[in-house]
PDB file of C-alpha atoms in Angstrom:
ATOM      1  CA  GLY C  18      -1.771   1.524  -8.261  1.00 77.00           C
ATOM      2  CA  GLU C  19      -0.971  -2.145  -8.216  1.00 84.00           C
ATOM      3  CA  ASN C  20      -0.641  -4.067 -11.472  1.00 90.00           C
ATOM      4  CA  VAL C  21      -0.406  -7.851 -11.587  1.00 94.00           C
ATOM      5  CA  GLU C  22       0.817  -9.752 -14.638  1.00 96.00           C
ATOM      6  CA  GLN C  23       0.264 -13.489 -14.933  1.00 97.00           C
ATOM      7  CA  HIS C  24       1.875 -16.062 -17.253  1.00 97.00           C
ATOM      8  CA  PRO C  25       1.213 -18.226 -19.095  1.00 97.00           C
ATOM      9  CA  SER C  26      -2.354 -17.603 -20.184  1.00 96.00           C
ATOM     10  CA  THR C  27      -2.794 -21.292 -20.998  1.00 97.00           C
ATOM     11  CA  LEU C  28      -0.873 -24.327 -19.802  1.00 98.00           C
ATOM     12  CA  SER C  29      -1.323 -27.919 -20.916  1.00 98.00           C
ATOM     13  CA  VAL C  30       0.338 -30.760 -19.020  1.00 98.00           C
ATOM     14  CA  GLN C  31       0.080 -34.516 -18.798  1.00 98.00           C
ATOM     15  CA  GLU C  32      -1.345 -36.087 -15.683  1.00 97.00           C
ATOM     16  CA  GLY C  33       1.420 -36.545 -13.133  1.00 97.00           C
ATOM     17  CA  ASP C  34       3.536 -33.675 -14.442  1.00 97.00           C
ATOM     18  CA  SER C  35       4.198 -30.489 -12.505  1.00 98.00           C
ATOM     19  CA  ALA C  36       2.688 -27.129 -13.409  1.00 98.00           C
ATOM     20  CA  VAL C  37       4.061 -23.689 -12.598  1.00 98.00           C
ATOM     21  CA  ILE C  38       2.187 -20.393 -12.958  1.00 98.00           C
ATOM     22  CA  LYS C  39       4.044 -17.127 -12.457  1.00 98.00           C
ATOM     23  CA  CYS C  40       2.892 -13.659 -11.440  1.00 98.00           C
ATOM     24  CA  THR C  41       4.665 -10.354 -11.076  1.00 98.00           C
ATOM     25  CA  TYR C  42       3.404  -7.331  -9.194  1.00 96.00           C
ATOM     26  CA  SER C  43       4.348  -3.678  -9.373  1.00 93.00           C
ATOM     27  CA  ASP C  44       3.644  -2.210  -5.916  1.00 89.00           C
ATOM     28  CA  SER C  45       6.375  -3.016  -3.413  1.00 89.00           C
ATOM     29  CA  ALA C  46       3.887  -2.228  -0.620  1.00 87.00           C
ATOM     30  CA  SER C  47       1.810  -5.294  -1.491  1.00 89.00           C
ATOM     31  CA  ASN C  48       2.205  -7.909   1.182  1.00 87.00           C
ATOM     32  CA  TYR C  49      -0.523 -10.495   0.698  1.00 89.00           C
ATOM     33  CA  PHE C  50      -0.746 -12.822  -2.291  1.00 94.00           C
ATOM     34  CA  PRO C  51      -3.654 -15.252  -2.649  1.00 94.00           C
ATOM     35  CA  TRP C  52      -4.300 -17.761  -5.405  1.00 97.00           C
ATOM     36  CA  TYR C  53      -7.820 -18.616  -6.534  1.00 97.00           C
ATOM     37  CA  LYS C  54      -9.011 -21.586  -8.557  1.00 98.00           C
ATOM     38  CA  GLN C  55     -12.065 -21.300 -10.782  1.00 97.00           C
ATOM     39  CA  GLU C  56     -13.499 -24.460 -12.237  1.00 96.00           C
ATOM     40  CA  LEU C  57     -15.615 -24.229 -15.358  1.00 93.00           C
ATOM     41  CA  GLY C  58     -18.908 -22.484 -14.583  1.00 92.00           C
ATOM     42  CA  LYS C  59     -18.059 -22.089 -10.914  1.00 95.00           C
ATOM     43  CA  ARG C  60     -17.009 -19.276  -8.613  1.00 96.00           C
ATOM     44  CA  PRO C  61     -13.359 -18.530  -7.748  1.00 96.00           C
ATOM     45  CA  GLN C  62     -12.207 -20.205  -4.545  1.00 95.00           C
ATOM     46  CA  LEU C  63      -9.091 -19.569  -2.500  1.00 94.00           C
ATOM     47  CA  ILE C  64      -6.619 -22.440  -2.657  1.00 96.00           C
ATOM     48  CA  ILE C  65      -3.539 -20.986  -1.002  1.00 96.00           C
ATOM     49  CA  ASP C  66      -2.121 -17.640   0.051  1.00 93.00           C
ATOM     50  CA  ILE C  67       1.173 -16.232   1.256  1.00 93.00           C
ATOM     51  CA  ARG C  68       2.262 -13.138   3.123  1.00 89.00           C
ATOM     52  CA  SER C  69       5.395 -11.167   2.446  1.00 87.00           C
ATOM     53  CA  ASN C  70       7.145 -12.312   5.617  1.00 87.00           C
ATOM     54  CA  VAL C  71       7.227 -15.872   4.261  1.00 86.00           C
ATOM     55  CA  GLY C  72       9.188 -17.120   1.259  1.00 91.00           C
ATOM     56  CA  GLU C  73       7.321 -20.364   0.636  1.00 95.00           C
ATOM     57  CA  LYS C  74       4.154 -22.096   1.713  1.00 94.00           C
ATOM     58  CA  LYS C  75       3.024 -25.618   0.949  1.00 96.00           C
ATOM     59  CA  ASP C  76      -0.279 -27.452   1.173  1.00 95.00           C
ATOM     60  CA  GLN C  77      -0.124 -31.050  -0.049  1.00 96.00           C
ATOM     61  CA  ARG C  78       0.473 -30.877  -3.820  1.00 97.00           C
ATOM     62  CA  ILE C  79       0.270 -27.103  -3.982  1.00 98.00           C
ATOM     63  CA  ALA C  80       3.006 -24.648  -3.079  1.00 98.00           C
ATOM     64  CA  VAL C  81       3.516 -20.938  -3.510  1.00 98.00           C
ATOM     65  CA  THR C  82       6.863 -19.159  -3.546  1.00 97.00           C
ATOM     66  CA  LEU C  83       7.493 -15.442  -3.172  1.00 96.00           C
ATOM     67  CA  ASN C  84      10.486 -13.370  -4.216  1.00 95.00           C
ATOM     68  CA  LYS C  85       9.976  -9.903  -2.766  1.00 93.00           C
ATOM     69  CA  THR C  86      13.122  -8.482  -4.301  1.00 94.00           C
ATOM     70  CA  ALA C  87      12.053  -9.425  -7.809  1.00 95.00           C
ATOM     71  CA  LYS C  88       8.372  -8.807  -6.991  1.00 96.00           C
ATOM     72  CA  HIS C  89       7.163 -12.109  -8.296  1.00 96.00           C
ATOM     73  CA  PHE C  90       5.374 -15.121  -6.891  1.00 97.00           C
ATOM     74  CA  SER C  91       4.575 -18.517  -8.329  1.00 98.00           C
ATOM     75  CA  LEU C  92       2.111 -21.353  -7.889  1.00 98.00           C
ATOM     76  CA  HIS C  93       3.505 -24.868  -8.118  1.00 98.00           C
ATOM     77  CA  ILE C  94       1.261 -27.898  -8.541  1.00 98.00           C
ATOM     78  CA  THR C  95       2.949 -31.290  -8.374  1.00 97.00           C
ATOM     79  CA  GLU C  96       1.583 -34.639  -9.538  1.00 98.00           C
ATOM     80  CA  THR C  97      -1.184 -32.936 -11.467  1.00 98.00           C
ATOM     81  CA  GLN C  98      -4.554 -34.653 -11.806  1.00 97.00           C
ATOM     82  CA  PRO C  99      -7.412 -34.059 -14.256  1.00 96.00           C
ATOM     83  CA  GLU C 100      -9.405 -32.373 -11.471  1.00 96.00           C
ATOM     84  CA  ASP C 101      -6.704 -29.700 -11.309  1.00 98.00           C
ATOM     85  CA  SER C 102      -7.960 -28.473 -14.694  1.00 98.00           C
ATOM     86  CA  ALA C 103      -9.325 -24.968 -14.092  1.00 98.00           C
ATOM     87  CA  VAL C 104      -8.488 -21.288 -14.418  1.00 97.00           C
ATOM     88  CA  TYR C 105      -6.087 -20.048 -11.760  1.00 98.00           C
ATOM     89  CA  PHE C 106      -5.882 -16.417 -10.696  1.00 97.00           C
ATOM     90  CA  CYS C 107      -3.150 -14.798  -8.689  1.00 97.00           C
ATOM     91  CA  ALA C 108      -3.793 -11.577  -6.801  1.00 94.00           C
ATOM     92  CA  ALA C 109      -1.942  -9.014  -4.762  1.00 92.00           C
ATOM     93  CA  ARG C 110      -3.121  -6.698  -2.045  1.00 86.00           C
ATOM     94  CA  ASP C 111      -1.668  -3.823  -0.140  1.00 72.00           C
ATOM     95  CA  LEU C 112      -2.780  -4.516   3.433  1.00 66.00           C
ATOM     96  CA  ASN C 113      -1.339  -1.205   4.547  1.00 63.00           C
ATOM     97  CA  THR C 114      -4.119   0.701   2.830  1.00 63.00           C
ATOM     98  CA  GLY C 115      -6.549  -0.537   5.466  1.00 58.00           C
ATOM     99  CA  PHE C 116      -9.056  -1.951   3.055  1.00 66.00           C
ATOM    100  CA  GLN C 117      -9.222  -5.032   0.924  1.00 64.00           C
ATOM    101  CA  LYS C 118      -8.330  -3.955  -2.555  1.00 76.00           C
ATOM    102  CA  LEU C 119      -7.343  -7.116  -4.362  1.00 85.00           C
ATOM    103  CA  VAL C 120      -5.841  -6.765  -7.816  1.00 89.00           C
ATOM    104  CA  PHE C 121      -6.089  -9.935  -9.889  1.00 92.00           C
ATOM    105  CA  GLY C 122      -3.957 -11.283 -12.675  1.00 95.00           C
ATOM    106  CA  THR C 123      -5.611 -12.165 -15.964  1.00 95.00           C
ATOM    107  CA  GLY C 124      -5.758 -15.884 -15.218  1.00 96.00           C
ATOM    108  CA  THR C 125      -4.110 -19.087 -16.423  1.00 97.00           C
ATOM    109  CA  ARG C 126      -6.168 -21.867 -17.943  1.00 97.00           C
ATOM    110  CA  LEU C 127      -4.603 -25.163 -16.856  1.00 98.00           C
ATOM    111  CA  LEU C 128      -5.532 -28.312 -18.742  1.00 98.00           C
ATOM    112  CA  VAL C 129      -4.393 -31.642 -17.347  1.00 97.00           C
ATOM    113  CA  SER C 130      -4.709 -34.475 -19.832  1.00 96.00           C
ATOM    114  CA  PRO C 131      -5.085 -38.070 -18.610  1.00 93.00           C
TER     115      PRO C 131
ATOM    116  CA  GLU P   6     -24.679 -22.930   5.555  1.00 79.00           C
ATOM    117  CA  ALA P   7     -22.306 -19.978   5.217  1.00 78.00           C
ATOM    118  CA  GLN P   8     -22.655 -18.527   1.754  1.00 93.00           C
ATOM    119  CA  VAL P   9     -22.825 -15.604  -0.613  1.00 96.00           C
ATOM    120  CA  THR P  10     -25.857 -15.569  -2.881  1.00 97.00           C
ATOM    121  CA  GLN P  11     -26.565 -13.573  -6.015  1.00 97.00           C
ATOM    122  CA  ASN P  12     -29.717 -13.073  -8.016  1.00 97.00           C
ATOM    123  CA  PRO P  13     -30.471 -13.414 -10.789  1.00 97.00           C
ATOM    124  CA  ARG P  14     -27.920 -15.953 -12.025  1.00 97.00           C
ATOM    125  CA  TYR P  15     -28.650 -15.164 -15.653  1.00 97.00           C
ATOM    126  CA  LEU P  16     -30.145 -12.039 -17.166  1.00 97.00           C
ATOM    127  CA  ILE P  17     -30.707 -10.868 -20.713  1.00 97.00           C
ATOM    128  CA  THR P  18     -31.854  -7.289 -21.020  1.00 96.00           C
ATOM    129  CA  VAL P  19     -31.899  -4.386 -23.459  1.00 97.00           C
ATOM    130  CA  THR P  20     -29.926  -1.183 -23.542  1.00 97.00           C
ATOM    131  CA  GLY P  21     -31.192   1.437 -21.120  1.00 96.00           C
ATOM    132  CA  LYS P  22     -33.429  -0.736 -18.992  1.00 97.00           C
ATOM    133  CA  LYS P  23     -32.450  -0.292 -15.353  1.00 97.00           C
ATOM    134  CA  LEU P  24     -31.574  -3.441 -13.481  1.00 97.00           C
ATOM    135  CA  THR P  25     -30.367  -4.542 -10.074  1.00 98.00           C
ATOM    136  CA  VAL P  26     -28.296  -7.581  -9.196  1.00 98.00           C
ATOM    137  CA  THR P  27     -28.661  -8.536  -5.565  1.00 98.00           C
ATOM    138  CA  CYS P  28     -25.926  -9.911  -3.339  1.00 98.00           C
ATOM    139  CA  SER P  29     -26.405 -11.245   0.148  1.00 98.00           C
ATOM    140  CA  GLN P  30     -24.108 -12.924   2.670  1.00 97.00           C
ATOM    141  CA  ASN P  31     -25.018 -14.680   5.903  1.00 95.00           C
ATOM    142  CA  MET P  32     -21.567 -14.644   7.517  1.00 93.00           C
ATOM    143  CA  ASN P  33     -21.754 -11.187   9.152  1.00 93.00           C
ATOM    144  CA  HIS P  34     -18.876 -10.050   6.934  1.00 92.00           C
ATOM    145  CA  GLU P  35     -17.872  -6.397   7.013  1.00 91.00           C
ATOM    146  CA  TYR P  36     -16.325  -6.221   3.570  1.00 91.00           C
ATOM    147  CA  MET P  37     -18.192  -6.758   0.317  1.00 93.00           C
ATOM    148  CA  SER P  38     -17.135  -6.185  -3.250  1.00 94.00           C
ATOM    149  CA  TRP P  39     -18.317  -6.486  -6.841  1.00 97.00           C
ATOM    150  CA  TYR P  40     -16.149  -7.756  -9.687  1.00 96.00           C
ATOM    151  CA  ARG P  41     -16.691  -8.266 -13.358  1.00 97.00           C
ATOM    152  CA  GLN P  42     -14.950 -11.055 -15.227  1.00 96.00           C
ATOM    153  CA  ASP P  43     -14.210 -10.719 -18.915  1.00 95.00           C
ATOM    154  CA  PRO P  44     -12.137 -13.059 -21.121  1.00 90.00           C
ATOM    155  CA  GLY P  45      -8.466 -12.161 -21.028  1.00 88.00           C
ATOM    156  CA  LEU P  46      -8.998  -9.441 -18.421  1.00 91.00           C
ATOM    157  CA  GLY P  47      -9.390 -11.459 -15.253  1.00 91.00           C
ATOM    158  CA  LEU P  48     -11.431 -10.112 -12.354  1.00 93.00           C
ATOM    159  CA  ARG P  49     -11.738  -6.362 -12.109  1.00 93.00           C
ATOM    160  CA  GLN P  50     -13.178  -4.623  -9.082  1.00 92.00           C
ATOM    161  CA  ILE P  51     -16.207  -2.397  -9.682  1.00 95.00           C
ATOM    162  CA  TYR P  52     -17.112  -1.158  -6.194  1.00 95.00           C
ATOM    163  CA  TYR P  53     -16.426  -2.218  -2.655  1.00 92.00           C
ATOM    164  CA  SER P  54     -17.863  -1.552   0.772  1.00 93.00           C
ATOM    165  CA  MET P  55     -16.023  -1.636   4.064  1.00 89.00           C
ATOM    166  CA  ASN P  56     -19.192  -1.548   6.153  1.00 90.00           C
ATOM    167  CA  VAL P  57     -22.756  -0.248   6.232  1.00 94.00           C
ATOM    168  CA  GLU P  58     -23.059   3.086   4.417  1.00 94.00           C
ATOM    169  CA  VAL P  59     -19.349   2.981   3.450  1.00 92.00           C
ATOM    170  CA  THR P  60     -18.720   2.371  -0.250  1.00 94.00           C
ATOM    171  CA  ASP P  61     -16.020   3.357  -2.708  1.00 91.00           C
ATOM    172  CA  LYS P  62     -15.053   2.937  -6.330  1.00 91.00           C
ATOM    173  CA  GLY P  63     -12.902   0.134  -7.583  1.00 88.00           C
ATOM    174  CA  ASP P  64     -11.073   0.070 -10.898  1.00 88.00           C
ATOM    175  CA  VAL P  65     -14.059   0.060 -13.282  1.00 95.00           C
ATOM    176  CA  PRO P  66     -16.971   1.898 -11.587  1.00 96.00           C
ATOM    177  CA  GLU P  67     -18.369   3.755 -14.628  1.00 97.00           C
ATOM    178  CA  GLY P  68     -22.001   2.890 -15.302  1.00 97.00           C
ATOM    179  CA  TYR P  69     -22.573   1.186 -11.953  1.00 98.00           C
ATOM    180  CA  LYS P  70     -23.976   2.164  -8.566  1.00 98.00           C
ATOM    181  CA  VAL P  71     -24.053   0.331  -5.267  1.00 98.00           C
ATOM    182  CA  SER P  72     -25.572   0.759  -1.846  1.00 97.00           C
ATOM    183  CA  ARG P  73     -24.941  -0.803   1.567  1.00 97.00           C
ATOM    184  CA  LYS P  74     -27.919  -0.114   3.783  1.00 97.00           C
ATOM    185  CA  GLU P  75     -27.639  -3.407   5.653  1.00 97.00           C
ATOM    186  CA  LYS P  76     -24.560  -5.391   6.501  1.00 96.00           C
ATOM    187  CA  ARG P  77     -25.702  -8.516   4.664  1.00 97.00           C
ATOM    188  CA  ASN P  78     -26.777  -6.922   1.355  1.00 98.00           C
ATOM    189  CA  PHE P  79     -24.786  -5.164  -1.347  1.00 98.00           C
ATOM    190  CA  PRO P  80     -26.815  -4.684  -4.536  1.00 98.00           C
ATOM    191  CA  LEU P  81     -25.257  -3.656  -7.845  1.00 98.00           C
ATOM    192  CA  ILE P  82     -27.341  -1.220  -9.879  1.00 98.00           C
ATOM    193  CA  LEU P  83     -27.045  -0.525 -13.590  1.00 97.00           C
ATOM    194  CA  GLU P  84     -29.108   2.602 -14.189  1.00 96.00           C
ATOM    195  CA  SER P  85     -28.809   2.503 -17.986  1.00 97.00           C
ATOM    196  CA  PRO P  86     -27.103  -0.707 -19.105  1.00 97.00           C
ATOM    197  CA  SER P  87     -25.084  -0.731 -22.297  1.00 97.00           C
ATOM    198  CA  PRO P  88     -23.730  -3.645 -24.366  1.00 97.00           C
ATOM    199  CA  ASN P  89     -20.199  -3.115 -22.986  1.00 97.00           C
ATOM    200  CA  GLN P  90     -21.551  -4.141 -19.586  1.00 98.00           C
ATOM    201  CA  THR P  91     -22.231  -7.625 -20.879  1.00 98.00           C
ATOM    202  CA  SER P  92     -20.109  -9.690 -18.529  1.00 98.00           C
ATOM    203  CA  LEU P  93     -19.965 -12.220 -15.710  1.00 97.00           C
ATOM    204  CA  TYR P  94     -20.404 -10.501 -12.364  1.00 98.00           C
ATOM    205  CA  PHE P  95     -19.245 -11.787  -8.993  1.00 98.00           C
ATOM    206  CA  CYS P  96     -20.030 -10.500  -5.551  1.00 97.00           C
ATOM    207  CA  ALA P  97     -17.548 -11.318  -2.781  1.00 95.00           C
ATOM    208  CA  SER P  98     -17.349 -10.836   0.954  1.00 94.00           C
ATOM    209  CA  SER P  99     -14.794 -11.238   3.718  1.00 90.00           C
ATOM    210  CA  LEU P 100     -14.813 -10.969   7.464  1.00 86.00           C
ATOM    211  CA  SER P 101     -12.914  -7.726   7.893  1.00 74.00           C
ATOM    212  CA  THR P 102     -11.259  -4.949   5.972  1.00 61.00           C
ATOM    213  CA  GLY P 103      -7.699  -5.964   6.747  1.00 59.00           C
ATOM    214  CA  GLY P 104      -5.579  -8.892   7.755  1.00 57.00           C
ATOM    215  CA  GLY P 105      -5.696 -10.982   4.628  1.00 64.00           C
ATOM    216  CA  ASP P 106      -9.085 -12.560   5.221  1.00 76.00           C
ATOM    217  CA  THR P 107     -10.335 -14.942   2.585  1.00 84.00           C
ATOM    218  CA  GLN P 108     -12.786 -13.515   0.094  1.00 88.00           C
ATOM    219  CA  TYR P 109     -15.825 -15.702  -0.520  1.00 93.00           C
ATOM    220  CA  PHE P 110     -17.376 -15.347  -3.930  1.00 96.00           C
ATOM    221  CA  GLY P 111     -20.997 -15.670  -4.916  1.00 97.00           C
ATOM    222  CA  PRO P 112     -22.030 -18.007  -7.759  1.00 97.00           C
ATOM    223  CA  GLY P 113     -21.918 -15.295 -10.396  1.00 97.00           C
ATOM    224  CA  THR P 114     -24.458 -13.472 -12.562  1.00 98.00           C
ATOM    225  CA  ARG P 115     -24.137 -13.698 -16.307  1.00 97.00           C
ATOM    226  CA  LEU P 116     -25.522 -10.508 -17.809  1.00 98.00           C
ATOM    227  CA  THR P 117     -26.173  -9.902 -21.484  1.00 98.00           C
ATOM    228  CA  VAL P 118     -27.156  -6.432 -22.639  1.00 97.00           C
ATOM    229  CA  LEU P 119     -28.568  -6.310 -26.172  1.00 96.00           C
TER     230      LEU P 119
END
């Protein structure tokens, strides 16, 4: 089955810096890669996703890149703000199985200091 | 308001005392799932359901049961809870069983088994 590894487990940056979180996946059949943000005490919420037919996707200060050959994808946050502080989870799913089995990474705790 | 609700939000119980955590969604979603979140392990899928009366095991199903008698409800049952089931539980739903639909998470249930 699919296995998703996520690094780093914690990341501290200064406000205004960029942050990059990386994930690798094992199943080459996986073709959908969402990122979820979980603020302290809250539920995970989707912030961006990418499909395998696209190499990069951007939404304001957030971007995700995908390298299918290397089987890794990354979340990029530019001009970080204190409200970006949260735990971020990557996930991978094999859409070809016909059901929504999402496999999550172990999470990255991002701390943005003012 | 479109939402996923869970009850209770917090529960402290003792080993062996059967309990049920309810999950309900008002978005007419086909797909529902239960996850547990533990420090350093991310979100792991317990059970999922593709539609009414259709359920299947996720990655960590031992000690749990589910049922899907109505489209909107997907209760998680712990017949004989044990301390290793102390965790934060999330229910999630999405519109369909394929296509990369966003999963919407409930607010979470923090369970402590003494």
